[in-house]
Short mmCIF file of C-alpha atoms and ligand atoms in Angstrom, two decimals:
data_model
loop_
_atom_site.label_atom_id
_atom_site.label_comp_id
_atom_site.label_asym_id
_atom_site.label_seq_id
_atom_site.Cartn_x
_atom_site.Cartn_y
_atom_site.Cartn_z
CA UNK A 1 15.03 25.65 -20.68
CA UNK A 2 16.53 22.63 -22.26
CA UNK A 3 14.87 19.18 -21.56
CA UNK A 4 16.54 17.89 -17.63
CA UNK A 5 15.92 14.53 -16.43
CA UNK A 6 13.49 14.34 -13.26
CA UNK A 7 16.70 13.26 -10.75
CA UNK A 8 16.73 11.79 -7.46
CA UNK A 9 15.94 14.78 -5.30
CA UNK A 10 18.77 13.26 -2.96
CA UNK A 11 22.47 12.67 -2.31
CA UNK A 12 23.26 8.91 -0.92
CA UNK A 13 25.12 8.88 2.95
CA UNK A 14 24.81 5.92 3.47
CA UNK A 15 25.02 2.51 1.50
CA UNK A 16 24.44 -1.03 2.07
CA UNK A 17 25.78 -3.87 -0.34
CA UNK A 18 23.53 -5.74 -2.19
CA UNK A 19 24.36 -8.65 -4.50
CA UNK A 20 23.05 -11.32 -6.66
CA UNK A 21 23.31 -15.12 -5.85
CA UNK A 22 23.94 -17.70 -8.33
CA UNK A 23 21.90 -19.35 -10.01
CA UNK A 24 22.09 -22.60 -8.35
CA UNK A 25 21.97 -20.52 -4.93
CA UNK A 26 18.41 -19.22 -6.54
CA UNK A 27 17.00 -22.73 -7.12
CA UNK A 28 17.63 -23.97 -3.71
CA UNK A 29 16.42 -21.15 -2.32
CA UNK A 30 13.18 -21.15 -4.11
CA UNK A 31 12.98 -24.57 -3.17
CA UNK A 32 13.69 -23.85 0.42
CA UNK A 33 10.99 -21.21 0.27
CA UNK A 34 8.26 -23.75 -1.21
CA UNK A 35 8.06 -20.90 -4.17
CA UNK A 36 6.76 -18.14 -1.53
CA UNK A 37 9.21 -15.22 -1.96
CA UNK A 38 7.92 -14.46 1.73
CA UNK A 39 10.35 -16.91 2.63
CA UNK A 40 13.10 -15.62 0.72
CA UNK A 41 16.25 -14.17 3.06
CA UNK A 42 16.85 -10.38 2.14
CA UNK A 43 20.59 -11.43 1.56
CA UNK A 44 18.84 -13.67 -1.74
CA UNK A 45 17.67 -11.33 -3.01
CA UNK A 46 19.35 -8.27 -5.12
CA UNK A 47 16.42 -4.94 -6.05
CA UNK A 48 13.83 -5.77 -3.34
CA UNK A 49 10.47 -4.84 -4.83
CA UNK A 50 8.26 -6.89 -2.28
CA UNK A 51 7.03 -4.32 -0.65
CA UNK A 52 7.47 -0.43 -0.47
CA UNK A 53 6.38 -0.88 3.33
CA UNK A 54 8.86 0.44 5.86
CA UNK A 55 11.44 -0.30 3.46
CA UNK A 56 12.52 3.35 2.29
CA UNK A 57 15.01 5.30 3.31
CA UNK A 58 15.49 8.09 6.05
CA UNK A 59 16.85 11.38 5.52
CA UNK A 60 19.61 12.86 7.68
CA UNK A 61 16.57 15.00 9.43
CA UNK A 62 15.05 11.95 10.39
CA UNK A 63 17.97 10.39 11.89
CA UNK A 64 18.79 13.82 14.02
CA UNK A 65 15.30 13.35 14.89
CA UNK A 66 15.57 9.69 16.19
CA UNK A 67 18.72 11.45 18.49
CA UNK A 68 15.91 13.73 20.00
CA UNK A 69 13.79 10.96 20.87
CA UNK A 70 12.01 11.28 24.36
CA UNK A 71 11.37 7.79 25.57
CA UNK A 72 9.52 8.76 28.93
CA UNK A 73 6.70 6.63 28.92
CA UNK A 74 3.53 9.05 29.59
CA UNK A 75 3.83 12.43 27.78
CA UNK A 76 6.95 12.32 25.69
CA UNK A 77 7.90 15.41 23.82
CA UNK A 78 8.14 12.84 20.73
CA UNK A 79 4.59 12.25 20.98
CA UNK A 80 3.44 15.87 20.94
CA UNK A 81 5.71 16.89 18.04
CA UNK A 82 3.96 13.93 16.34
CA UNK A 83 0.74 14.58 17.25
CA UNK A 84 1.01 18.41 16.10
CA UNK A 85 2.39 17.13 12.85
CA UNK A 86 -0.52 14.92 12.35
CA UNK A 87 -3.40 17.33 13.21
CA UNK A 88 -1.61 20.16 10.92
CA UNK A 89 -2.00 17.73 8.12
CA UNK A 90 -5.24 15.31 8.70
CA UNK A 91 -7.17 18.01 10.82
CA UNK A 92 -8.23 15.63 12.94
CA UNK A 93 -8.31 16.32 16.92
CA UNK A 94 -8.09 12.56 17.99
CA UNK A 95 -4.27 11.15 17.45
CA UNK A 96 -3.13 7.65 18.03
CA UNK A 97 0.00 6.11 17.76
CA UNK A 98 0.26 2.82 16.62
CA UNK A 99 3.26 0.43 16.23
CA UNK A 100 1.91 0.19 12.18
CA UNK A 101 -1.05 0.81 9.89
CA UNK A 102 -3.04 -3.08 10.51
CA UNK A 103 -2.75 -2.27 14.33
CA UNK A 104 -4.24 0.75 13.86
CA UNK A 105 -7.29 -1.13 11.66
CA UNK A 106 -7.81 -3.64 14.73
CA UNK A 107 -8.24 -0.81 17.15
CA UNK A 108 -10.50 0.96 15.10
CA UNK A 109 -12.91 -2.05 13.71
CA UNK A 110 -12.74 -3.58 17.64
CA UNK A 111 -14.60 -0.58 18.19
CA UNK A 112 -16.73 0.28 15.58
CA UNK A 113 -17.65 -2.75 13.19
CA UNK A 114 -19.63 -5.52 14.28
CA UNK A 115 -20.16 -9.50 13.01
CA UNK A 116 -22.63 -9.16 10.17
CA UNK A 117 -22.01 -5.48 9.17
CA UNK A 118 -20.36 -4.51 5.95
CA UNK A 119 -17.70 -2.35 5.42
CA UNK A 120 -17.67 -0.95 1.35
CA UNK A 121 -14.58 0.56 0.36
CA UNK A 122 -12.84 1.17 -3.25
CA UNK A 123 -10.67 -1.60 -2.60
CA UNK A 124 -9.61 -3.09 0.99
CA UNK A 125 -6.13 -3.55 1.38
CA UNK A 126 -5.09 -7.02 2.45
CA UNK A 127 -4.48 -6.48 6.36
CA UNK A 128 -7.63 -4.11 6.15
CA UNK A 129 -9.89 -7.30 4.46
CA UNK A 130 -8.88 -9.29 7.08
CA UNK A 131 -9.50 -7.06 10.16
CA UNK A 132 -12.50 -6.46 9.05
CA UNK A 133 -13.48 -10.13 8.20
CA UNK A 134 -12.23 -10.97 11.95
CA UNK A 135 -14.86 -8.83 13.70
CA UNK A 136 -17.30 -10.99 11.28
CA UNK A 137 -18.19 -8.31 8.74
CA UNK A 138 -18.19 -8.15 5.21
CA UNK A 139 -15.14 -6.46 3.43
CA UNK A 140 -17.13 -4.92 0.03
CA UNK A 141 -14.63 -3.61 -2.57
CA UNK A 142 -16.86 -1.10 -4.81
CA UNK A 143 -14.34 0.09 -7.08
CA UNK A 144 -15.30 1.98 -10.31
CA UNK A 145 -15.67 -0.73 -13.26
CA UNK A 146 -12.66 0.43 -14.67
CA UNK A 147 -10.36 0.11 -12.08
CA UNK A 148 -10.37 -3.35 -12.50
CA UNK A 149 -9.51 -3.32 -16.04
CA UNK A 150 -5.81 -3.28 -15.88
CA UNK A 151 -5.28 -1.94 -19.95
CA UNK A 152 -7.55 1.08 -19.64
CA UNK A 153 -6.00 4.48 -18.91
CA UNK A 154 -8.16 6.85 -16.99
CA UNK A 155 -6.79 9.50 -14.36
CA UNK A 156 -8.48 8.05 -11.33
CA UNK A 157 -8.53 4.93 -11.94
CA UNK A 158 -8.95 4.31 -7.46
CA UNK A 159 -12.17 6.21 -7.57
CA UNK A 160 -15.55 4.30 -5.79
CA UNK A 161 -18.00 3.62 -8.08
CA UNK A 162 -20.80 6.03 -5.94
CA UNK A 163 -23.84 4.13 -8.11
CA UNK A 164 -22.84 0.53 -6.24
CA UNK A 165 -22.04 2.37 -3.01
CA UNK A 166 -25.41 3.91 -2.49
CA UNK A 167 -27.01 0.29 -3.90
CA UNK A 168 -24.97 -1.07 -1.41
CA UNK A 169 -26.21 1.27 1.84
CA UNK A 170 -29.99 0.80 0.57
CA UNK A 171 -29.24 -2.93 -0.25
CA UNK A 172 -27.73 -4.06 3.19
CA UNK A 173 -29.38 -1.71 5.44
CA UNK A 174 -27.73 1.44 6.46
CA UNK A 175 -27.85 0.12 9.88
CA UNK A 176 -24.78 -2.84 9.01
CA UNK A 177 -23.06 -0.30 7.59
CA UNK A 178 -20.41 0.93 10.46
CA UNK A 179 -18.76 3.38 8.40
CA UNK A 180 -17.45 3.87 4.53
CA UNK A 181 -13.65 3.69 3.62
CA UNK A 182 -11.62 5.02 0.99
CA UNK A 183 -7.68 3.56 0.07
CA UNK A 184 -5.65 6.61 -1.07
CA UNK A 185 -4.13 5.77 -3.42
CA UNK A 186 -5.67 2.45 -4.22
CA UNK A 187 -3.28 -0.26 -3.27
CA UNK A 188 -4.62 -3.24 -4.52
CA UNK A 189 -6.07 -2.11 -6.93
CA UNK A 190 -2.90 -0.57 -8.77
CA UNK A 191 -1.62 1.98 -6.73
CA UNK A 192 -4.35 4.04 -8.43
CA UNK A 193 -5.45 7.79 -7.14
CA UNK A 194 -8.62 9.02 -6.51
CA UNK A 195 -10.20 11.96 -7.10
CA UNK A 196 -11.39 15.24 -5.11
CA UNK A 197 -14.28 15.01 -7.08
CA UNK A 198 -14.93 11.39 -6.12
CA UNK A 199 -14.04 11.86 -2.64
CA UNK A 200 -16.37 14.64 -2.73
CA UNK A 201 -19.09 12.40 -4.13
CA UNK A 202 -18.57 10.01 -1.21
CA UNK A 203 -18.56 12.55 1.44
CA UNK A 204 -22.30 13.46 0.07
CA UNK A 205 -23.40 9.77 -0.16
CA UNK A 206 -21.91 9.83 3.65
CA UNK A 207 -23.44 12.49 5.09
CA UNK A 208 -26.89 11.42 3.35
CA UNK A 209 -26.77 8.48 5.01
CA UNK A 210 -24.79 9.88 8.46
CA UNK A 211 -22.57 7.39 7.88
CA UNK A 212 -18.78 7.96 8.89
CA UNK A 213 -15.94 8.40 6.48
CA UNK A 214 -12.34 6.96 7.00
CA UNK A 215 -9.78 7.03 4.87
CA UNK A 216 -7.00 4.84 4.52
CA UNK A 217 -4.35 7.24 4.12
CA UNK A 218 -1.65 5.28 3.68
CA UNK A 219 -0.41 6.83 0.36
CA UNK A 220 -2.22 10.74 1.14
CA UNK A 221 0.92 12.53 -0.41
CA UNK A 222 1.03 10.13 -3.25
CA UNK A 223 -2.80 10.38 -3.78
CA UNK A 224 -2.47 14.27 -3.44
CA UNK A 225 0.32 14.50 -6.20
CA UNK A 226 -1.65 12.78 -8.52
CA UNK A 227 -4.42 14.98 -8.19
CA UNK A 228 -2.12 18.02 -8.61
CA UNK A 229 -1.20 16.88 -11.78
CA UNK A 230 -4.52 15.34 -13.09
CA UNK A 231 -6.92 17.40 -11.40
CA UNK A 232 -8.49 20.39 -12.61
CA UNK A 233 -8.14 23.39 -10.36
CA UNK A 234 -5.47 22.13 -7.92
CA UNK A 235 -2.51 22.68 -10.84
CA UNK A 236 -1.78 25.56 -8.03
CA UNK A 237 -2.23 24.12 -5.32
CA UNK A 238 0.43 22.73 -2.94
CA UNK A 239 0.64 18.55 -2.16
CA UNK A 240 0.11 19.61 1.39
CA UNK A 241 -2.97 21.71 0.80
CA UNK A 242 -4.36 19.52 -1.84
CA UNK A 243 -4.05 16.51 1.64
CA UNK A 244 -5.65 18.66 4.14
CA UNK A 245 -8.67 19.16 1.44
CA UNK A 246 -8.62 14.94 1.29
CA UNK A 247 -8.72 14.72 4.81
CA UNK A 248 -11.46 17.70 5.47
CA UNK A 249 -13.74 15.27 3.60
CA UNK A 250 -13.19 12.37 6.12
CA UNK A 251 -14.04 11.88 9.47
CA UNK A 252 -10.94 9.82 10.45
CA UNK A 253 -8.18 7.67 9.07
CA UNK A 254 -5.78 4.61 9.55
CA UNK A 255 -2.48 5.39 8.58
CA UNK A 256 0.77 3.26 8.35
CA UNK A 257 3.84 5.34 8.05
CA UNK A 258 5.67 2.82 7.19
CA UNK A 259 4.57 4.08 3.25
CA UNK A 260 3.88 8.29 3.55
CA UNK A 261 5.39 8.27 6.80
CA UNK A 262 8.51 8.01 5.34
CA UNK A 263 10.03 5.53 8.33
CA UNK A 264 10.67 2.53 8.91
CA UNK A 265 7.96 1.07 11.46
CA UNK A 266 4.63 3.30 13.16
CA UNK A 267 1.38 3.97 12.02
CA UNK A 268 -2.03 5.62 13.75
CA UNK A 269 -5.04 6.37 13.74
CA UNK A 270 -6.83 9.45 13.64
CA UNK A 271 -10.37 10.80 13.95
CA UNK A 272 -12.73 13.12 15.25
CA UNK A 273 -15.23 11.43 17.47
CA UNK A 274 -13.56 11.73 20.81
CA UNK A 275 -16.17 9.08 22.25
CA UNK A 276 -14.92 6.19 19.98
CA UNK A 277 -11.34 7.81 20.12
CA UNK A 278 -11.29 6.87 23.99
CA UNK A 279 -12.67 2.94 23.12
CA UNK A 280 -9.41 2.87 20.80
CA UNK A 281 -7.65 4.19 23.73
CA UNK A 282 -8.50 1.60 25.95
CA UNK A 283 -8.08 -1.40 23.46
CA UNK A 284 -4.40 0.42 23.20
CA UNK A 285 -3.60 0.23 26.25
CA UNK A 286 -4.20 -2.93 26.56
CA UNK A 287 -2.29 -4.32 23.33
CA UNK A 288 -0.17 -1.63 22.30
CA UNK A 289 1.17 0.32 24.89
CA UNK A 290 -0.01 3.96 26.84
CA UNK A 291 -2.03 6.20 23.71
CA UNK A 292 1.53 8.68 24.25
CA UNK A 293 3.70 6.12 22.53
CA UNK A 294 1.27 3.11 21.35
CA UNK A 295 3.67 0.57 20.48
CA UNK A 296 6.85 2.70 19.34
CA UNK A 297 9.84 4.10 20.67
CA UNK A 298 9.99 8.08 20.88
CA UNK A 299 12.76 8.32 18.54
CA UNK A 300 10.41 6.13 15.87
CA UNK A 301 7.49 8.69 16.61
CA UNK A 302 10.45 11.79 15.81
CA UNK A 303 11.02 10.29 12.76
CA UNK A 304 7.61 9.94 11.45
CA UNK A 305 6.91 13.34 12.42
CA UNK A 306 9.69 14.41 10.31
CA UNK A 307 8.80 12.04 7.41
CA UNK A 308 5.28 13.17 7.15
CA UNK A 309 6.35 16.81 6.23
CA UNK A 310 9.14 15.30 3.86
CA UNK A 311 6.57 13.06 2.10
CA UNK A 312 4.61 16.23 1.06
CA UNK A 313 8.14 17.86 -0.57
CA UNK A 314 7.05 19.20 -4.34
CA UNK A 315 10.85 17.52 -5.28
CA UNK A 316 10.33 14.68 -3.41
CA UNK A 317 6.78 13.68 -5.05
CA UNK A 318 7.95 14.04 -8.28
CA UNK A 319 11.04 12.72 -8.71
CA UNK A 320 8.73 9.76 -6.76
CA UNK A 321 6.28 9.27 -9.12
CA UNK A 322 8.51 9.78 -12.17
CA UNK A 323 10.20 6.89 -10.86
CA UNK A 324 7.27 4.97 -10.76
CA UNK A 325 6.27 6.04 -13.87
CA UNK A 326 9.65 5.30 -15.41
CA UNK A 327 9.58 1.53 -14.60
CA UNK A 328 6.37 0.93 -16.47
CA UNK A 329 6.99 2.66 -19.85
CA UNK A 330 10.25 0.75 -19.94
CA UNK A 331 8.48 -2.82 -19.98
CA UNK A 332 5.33 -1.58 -21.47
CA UNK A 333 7.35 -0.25 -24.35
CA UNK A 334 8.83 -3.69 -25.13
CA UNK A 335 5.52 -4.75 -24.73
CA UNK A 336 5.03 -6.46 -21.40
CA UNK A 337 1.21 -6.02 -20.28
CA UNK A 338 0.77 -4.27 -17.02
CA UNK A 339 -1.80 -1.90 -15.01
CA UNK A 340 -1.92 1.13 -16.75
CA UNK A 341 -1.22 4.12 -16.03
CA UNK A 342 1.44 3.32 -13.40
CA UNK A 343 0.71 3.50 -9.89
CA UNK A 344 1.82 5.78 -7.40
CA UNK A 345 4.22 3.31 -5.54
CA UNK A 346 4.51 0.20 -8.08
CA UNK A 347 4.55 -1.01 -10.83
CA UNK A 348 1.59 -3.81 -11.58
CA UNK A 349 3.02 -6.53 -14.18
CA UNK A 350 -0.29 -8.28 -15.28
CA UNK A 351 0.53 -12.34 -15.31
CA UNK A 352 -3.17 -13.08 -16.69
CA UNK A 353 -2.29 -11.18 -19.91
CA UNK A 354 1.33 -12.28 -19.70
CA UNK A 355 0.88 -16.41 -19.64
CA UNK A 356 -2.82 -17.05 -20.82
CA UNK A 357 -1.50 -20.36 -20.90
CA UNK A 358 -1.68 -20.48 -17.10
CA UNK A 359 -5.26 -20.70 -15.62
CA UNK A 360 -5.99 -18.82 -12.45
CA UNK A 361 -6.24 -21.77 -9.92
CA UNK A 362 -3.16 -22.30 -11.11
CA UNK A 363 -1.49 -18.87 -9.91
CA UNK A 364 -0.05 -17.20 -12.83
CA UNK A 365 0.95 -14.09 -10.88
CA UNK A 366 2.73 -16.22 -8.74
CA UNK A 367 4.59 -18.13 -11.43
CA UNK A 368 5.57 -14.95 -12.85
CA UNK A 369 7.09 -13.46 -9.45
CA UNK A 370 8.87 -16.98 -8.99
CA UNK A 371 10.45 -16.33 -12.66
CA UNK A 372 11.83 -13.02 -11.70
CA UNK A 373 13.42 -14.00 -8.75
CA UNK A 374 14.75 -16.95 -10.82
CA UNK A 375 15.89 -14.73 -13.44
CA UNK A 376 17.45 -11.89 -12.11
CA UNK A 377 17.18 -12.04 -8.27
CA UNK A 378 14.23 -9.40 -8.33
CA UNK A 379 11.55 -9.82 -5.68
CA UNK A 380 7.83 -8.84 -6.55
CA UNK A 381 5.29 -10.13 -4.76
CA UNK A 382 1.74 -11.34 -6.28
CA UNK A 383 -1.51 -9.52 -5.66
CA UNK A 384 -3.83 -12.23 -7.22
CA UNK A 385 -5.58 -15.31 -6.49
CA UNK A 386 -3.08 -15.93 -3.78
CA UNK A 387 -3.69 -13.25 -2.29
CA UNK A 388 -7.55 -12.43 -2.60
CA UNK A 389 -8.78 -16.03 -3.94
CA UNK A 390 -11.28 -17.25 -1.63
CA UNK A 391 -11.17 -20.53 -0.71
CA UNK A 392 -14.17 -22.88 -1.14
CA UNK A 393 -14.86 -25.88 1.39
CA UNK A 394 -13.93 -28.38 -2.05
CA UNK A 395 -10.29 -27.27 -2.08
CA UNK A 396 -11.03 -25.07 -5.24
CA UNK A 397 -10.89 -20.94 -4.97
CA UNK A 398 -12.99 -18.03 -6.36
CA UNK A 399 -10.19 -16.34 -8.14
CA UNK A 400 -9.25 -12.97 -7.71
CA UNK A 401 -10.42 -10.02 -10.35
CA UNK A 402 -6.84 -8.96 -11.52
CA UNK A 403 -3.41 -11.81 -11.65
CA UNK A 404 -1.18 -9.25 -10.83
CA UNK A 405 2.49 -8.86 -9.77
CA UNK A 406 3.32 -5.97 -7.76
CA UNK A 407 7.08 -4.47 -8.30
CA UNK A 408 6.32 -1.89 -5.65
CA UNK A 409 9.41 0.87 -5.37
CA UNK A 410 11.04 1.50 -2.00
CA UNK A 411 11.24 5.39 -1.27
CA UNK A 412 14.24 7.21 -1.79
CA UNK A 413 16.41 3.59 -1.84
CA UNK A 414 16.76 2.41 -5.43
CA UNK A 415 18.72 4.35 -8.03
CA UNK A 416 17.74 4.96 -11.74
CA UNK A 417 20.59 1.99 -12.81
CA UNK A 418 18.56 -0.10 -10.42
CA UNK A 419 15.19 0.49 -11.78
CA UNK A 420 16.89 -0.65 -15.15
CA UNK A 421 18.41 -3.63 -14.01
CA UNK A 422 14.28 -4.65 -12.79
CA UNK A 423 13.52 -3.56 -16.57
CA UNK A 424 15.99 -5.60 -17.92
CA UNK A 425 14.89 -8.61 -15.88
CA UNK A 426 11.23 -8.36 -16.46
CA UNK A 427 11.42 -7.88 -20.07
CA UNK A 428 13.81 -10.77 -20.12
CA UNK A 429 11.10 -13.13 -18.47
CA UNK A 430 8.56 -11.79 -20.54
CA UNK A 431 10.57 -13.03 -23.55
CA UNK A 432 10.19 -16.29 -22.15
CA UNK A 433 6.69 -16.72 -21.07
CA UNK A 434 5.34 -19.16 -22.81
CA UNK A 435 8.09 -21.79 -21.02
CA UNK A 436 6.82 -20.74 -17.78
CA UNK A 437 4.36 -23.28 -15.59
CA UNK A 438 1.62 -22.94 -12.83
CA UNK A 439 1.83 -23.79 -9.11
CA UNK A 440 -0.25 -25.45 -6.56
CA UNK A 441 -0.58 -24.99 -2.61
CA UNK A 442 0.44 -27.92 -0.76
CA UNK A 443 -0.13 -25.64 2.26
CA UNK A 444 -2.27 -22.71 3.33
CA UNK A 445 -3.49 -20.83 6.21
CA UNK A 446 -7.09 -19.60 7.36
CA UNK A 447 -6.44 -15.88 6.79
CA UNK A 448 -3.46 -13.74 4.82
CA UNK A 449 -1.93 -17.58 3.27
CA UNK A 450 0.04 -15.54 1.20
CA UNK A 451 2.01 -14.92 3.78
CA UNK A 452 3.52 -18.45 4.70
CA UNK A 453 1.83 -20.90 1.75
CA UNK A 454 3.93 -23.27 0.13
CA UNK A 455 4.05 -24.27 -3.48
CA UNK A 456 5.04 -26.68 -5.95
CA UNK A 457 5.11 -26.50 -9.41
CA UNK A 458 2.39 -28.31 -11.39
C1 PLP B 1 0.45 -1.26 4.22
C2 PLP B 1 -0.98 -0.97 4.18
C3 PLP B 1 -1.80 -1.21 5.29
C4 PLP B 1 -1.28 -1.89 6.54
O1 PLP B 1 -0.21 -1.23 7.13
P1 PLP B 1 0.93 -2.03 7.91
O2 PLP B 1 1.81 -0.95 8.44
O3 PLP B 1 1.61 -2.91 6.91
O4 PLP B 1 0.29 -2.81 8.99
C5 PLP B 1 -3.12 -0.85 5.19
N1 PLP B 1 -3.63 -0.31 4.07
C6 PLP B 1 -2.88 -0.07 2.98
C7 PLP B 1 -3.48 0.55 1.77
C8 PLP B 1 -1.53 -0.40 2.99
O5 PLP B 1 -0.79 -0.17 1.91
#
């Protein structure tokens, strides 16, 4: 067969008009913002790339499923569909609905992490850090070395490094240890996958140690692609399969389906110990709503059910991570340093290799995502010493492993002329690093400041 381009799997039904402001409109809105593209106005901005969360697109099945929605408030139809859907893929017998993934986090670590425990993971995800540092624990990232090393190209690059995990059980006491988690794929730390084999290796460590597993499964049919494609012995295998084999390994799971889910808002969590499923339950109840609905409408709960079976679509996942893939050999070809390979759901422009000029307490990741907004009207967001600094009681921070910016990719929303308008921009910018300056925070919150901290330039 001749050579055919990897197309959007899709036909569009339904648009929505996007458009670029000026550049004076840019400027003031930058200005407005105090340089945090948080508190940019959707209208400001043209290719949205802050987030792939709850930002893709639903499919016509979705939308006849929202018309099916049940909204009685104990037992809804909606919630058993979902709940079947979620047990055919994760296994698990336990199913809770949660209005998104960092509720579902809160209910689980209320219940099963105490202050002074730690909880080791490959890399916690910003809202999962944070949960886990409000019941007083430790967040431990125990990522393989490599996975922090944004120029070298391994398979799995996500995987934990099992050597520092077991260090770490023997280390802190197994007894502080509430349970082990594993980000599929690896969010911040690239959108990298990680292996059968590795979550194999954890499962082992686990069970050695009786310790429980949980996967953050935000990105399962993302992860599972990857390993189709890179893993031996599951060339054959289908993307659903290959996730019920990542799940078999676990003992539970947080999920927000605002990414794999394929909608725009929901989450849960799952697991097998009913006696710490009914603790979740109760904290549910109490913040979320009644464990049939927990926090969502019935028609949201039909459409995740139908996303999660669309997410694990052979077409779907690889026109998906072609996309993906697509972005970052565009600016890596014109030489633009970035976290290599791509990741499943972004693209990772790396600012430390990009402006060397810029020192880290001086936020190069976020003066690059401030350029491309200022540029082209392209909103990344920065995974860096903003984000995961750590602030220091004299005003200075322990900067963060990687100055990243994350161009993460909506699902099913952006067309390939898109995705080379973002080239074009970033490439652009990257002509013109050495012109660009650092910021500083003029203000900050005690947890997530990335969120609302203001900037000026230096
Ligand atoms: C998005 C995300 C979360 C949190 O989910 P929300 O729905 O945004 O609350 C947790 N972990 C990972 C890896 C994520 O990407």
């Amino acid at each position: 067969m001749p050579h055919r381009s990897i197309i959007e799997p899709f036909r569009i039904k339904s648009v929505q008009a996007i458009d670029l402001p000026s550049v004076e409109e840019r400027e003031q809105a930058l200005q407005r913002a105090g340089y945090n593209l948080f508190g940019l106005h959707a209208d400001e901005v043209i290719i949205d790339l802050l987030t792939d969360s709850g930002t893709g697109a639903m499919s016509a099945q979705q939308w006849a499923g929202m018309m099916l929605g049940d909204e009685s408030y104990a037992g809804a139809r909606s919630f058993f569909k979902f709940e079947k859907t979620v047990k055919d893929i994760t296994g698990f017998s336990e199913v809770i609905p949660t209005h998104q993934g960092r509720a579902a986090e809160r209910i689980l670590f209320a219940n099963a992490v105490k202050e002074g425990d730690v909880v080791p993971s490959n890399t916690h995800f910003d809202t999962t850090r944070a949960n886990v540092e409000y019941q007083g624990a430790e967040a431990r990232d125990l990522v393989i070395a490599e996975g922090t090393d944004p120029a070298k190209v391994l398979p799995f690059k996500g995987n934990v490094d099992i050597t520092a995990l077991r260090a770490t059980i023997d280390d802190v006491g197994v007894e502080r240890i509430p349970m082990v988690m594993v980000t599929v794929t690896n969010n911040s730390g690239g959108g990298q996958p990680v292996s059968m084999a590795n979550l194999r290796d954890v499962r082992a460590v686990c069970d050695e140690y009786s310790l429980p597993l949980i996967l953050d499964a935000c990105r399962f049919a993302e992860n599972a692609w990857f390993i189709k494609l890179r893993e031996h012995g599951y060339e054959d295998r289908t993307p659903r399969e290959i996730a019920q084999e990542m799940f078999s390994l676990a003992d539970g799971c947080t999920m927000s389906a605002k990414k794999d889910g394929l909608a725009n808002i929901g989450g849960f969590v799952a697991l097998n110990n009913a006696e710490l499923a009914a603790k979740c339950r109760n904290l549910l109840i109490l913040t979320e709503g009644f464990p049939t609905y927990g926090g969502l409408a019935g028609y949201d709960l039909e459409a995740i059910a139908v996303g999660l079976n669309e997410v694990l679509d052979e077409n779907y996942l690889r026109y998906r991570i072609r996309s993906t893939e697509y972005l970052a050999e565009k600016v890596y070809a014109a030489g633009v340093p970035i976290v290599r390979p791509a990741g499943g759901h972004a693209v990772y422009l790396d600012a430390k290799g990009l402006l060397p000029h810029i020192p880290p307490e001086q936020y190069p990741a976020q003066a690059l995502a401030v350029e491309l907004y200022r540029n082209g009207g392209v909103r990344g967001v920065e995974i860096g010493s903003v984000m995961f600094g750590k602030p220091q009681p004299d005003g200075t921070d322990i900067p963060a492993a990687m100055e990243l910016v994350r161009l993460a990719i909506p699902r099913r929303t952006y067309t390939q002329s898109h995705i080379d308008f973002v080239a074009e921009v970033v490439i652009d910018v990257a002509m013109g690093a050495a012109e660009i300056g650092g910021y500083r925070i003029t203000e900050q919150a005690p947890w997530l400041r990335h969120f609302t901290a203001r900037f000026e330039p230096v």
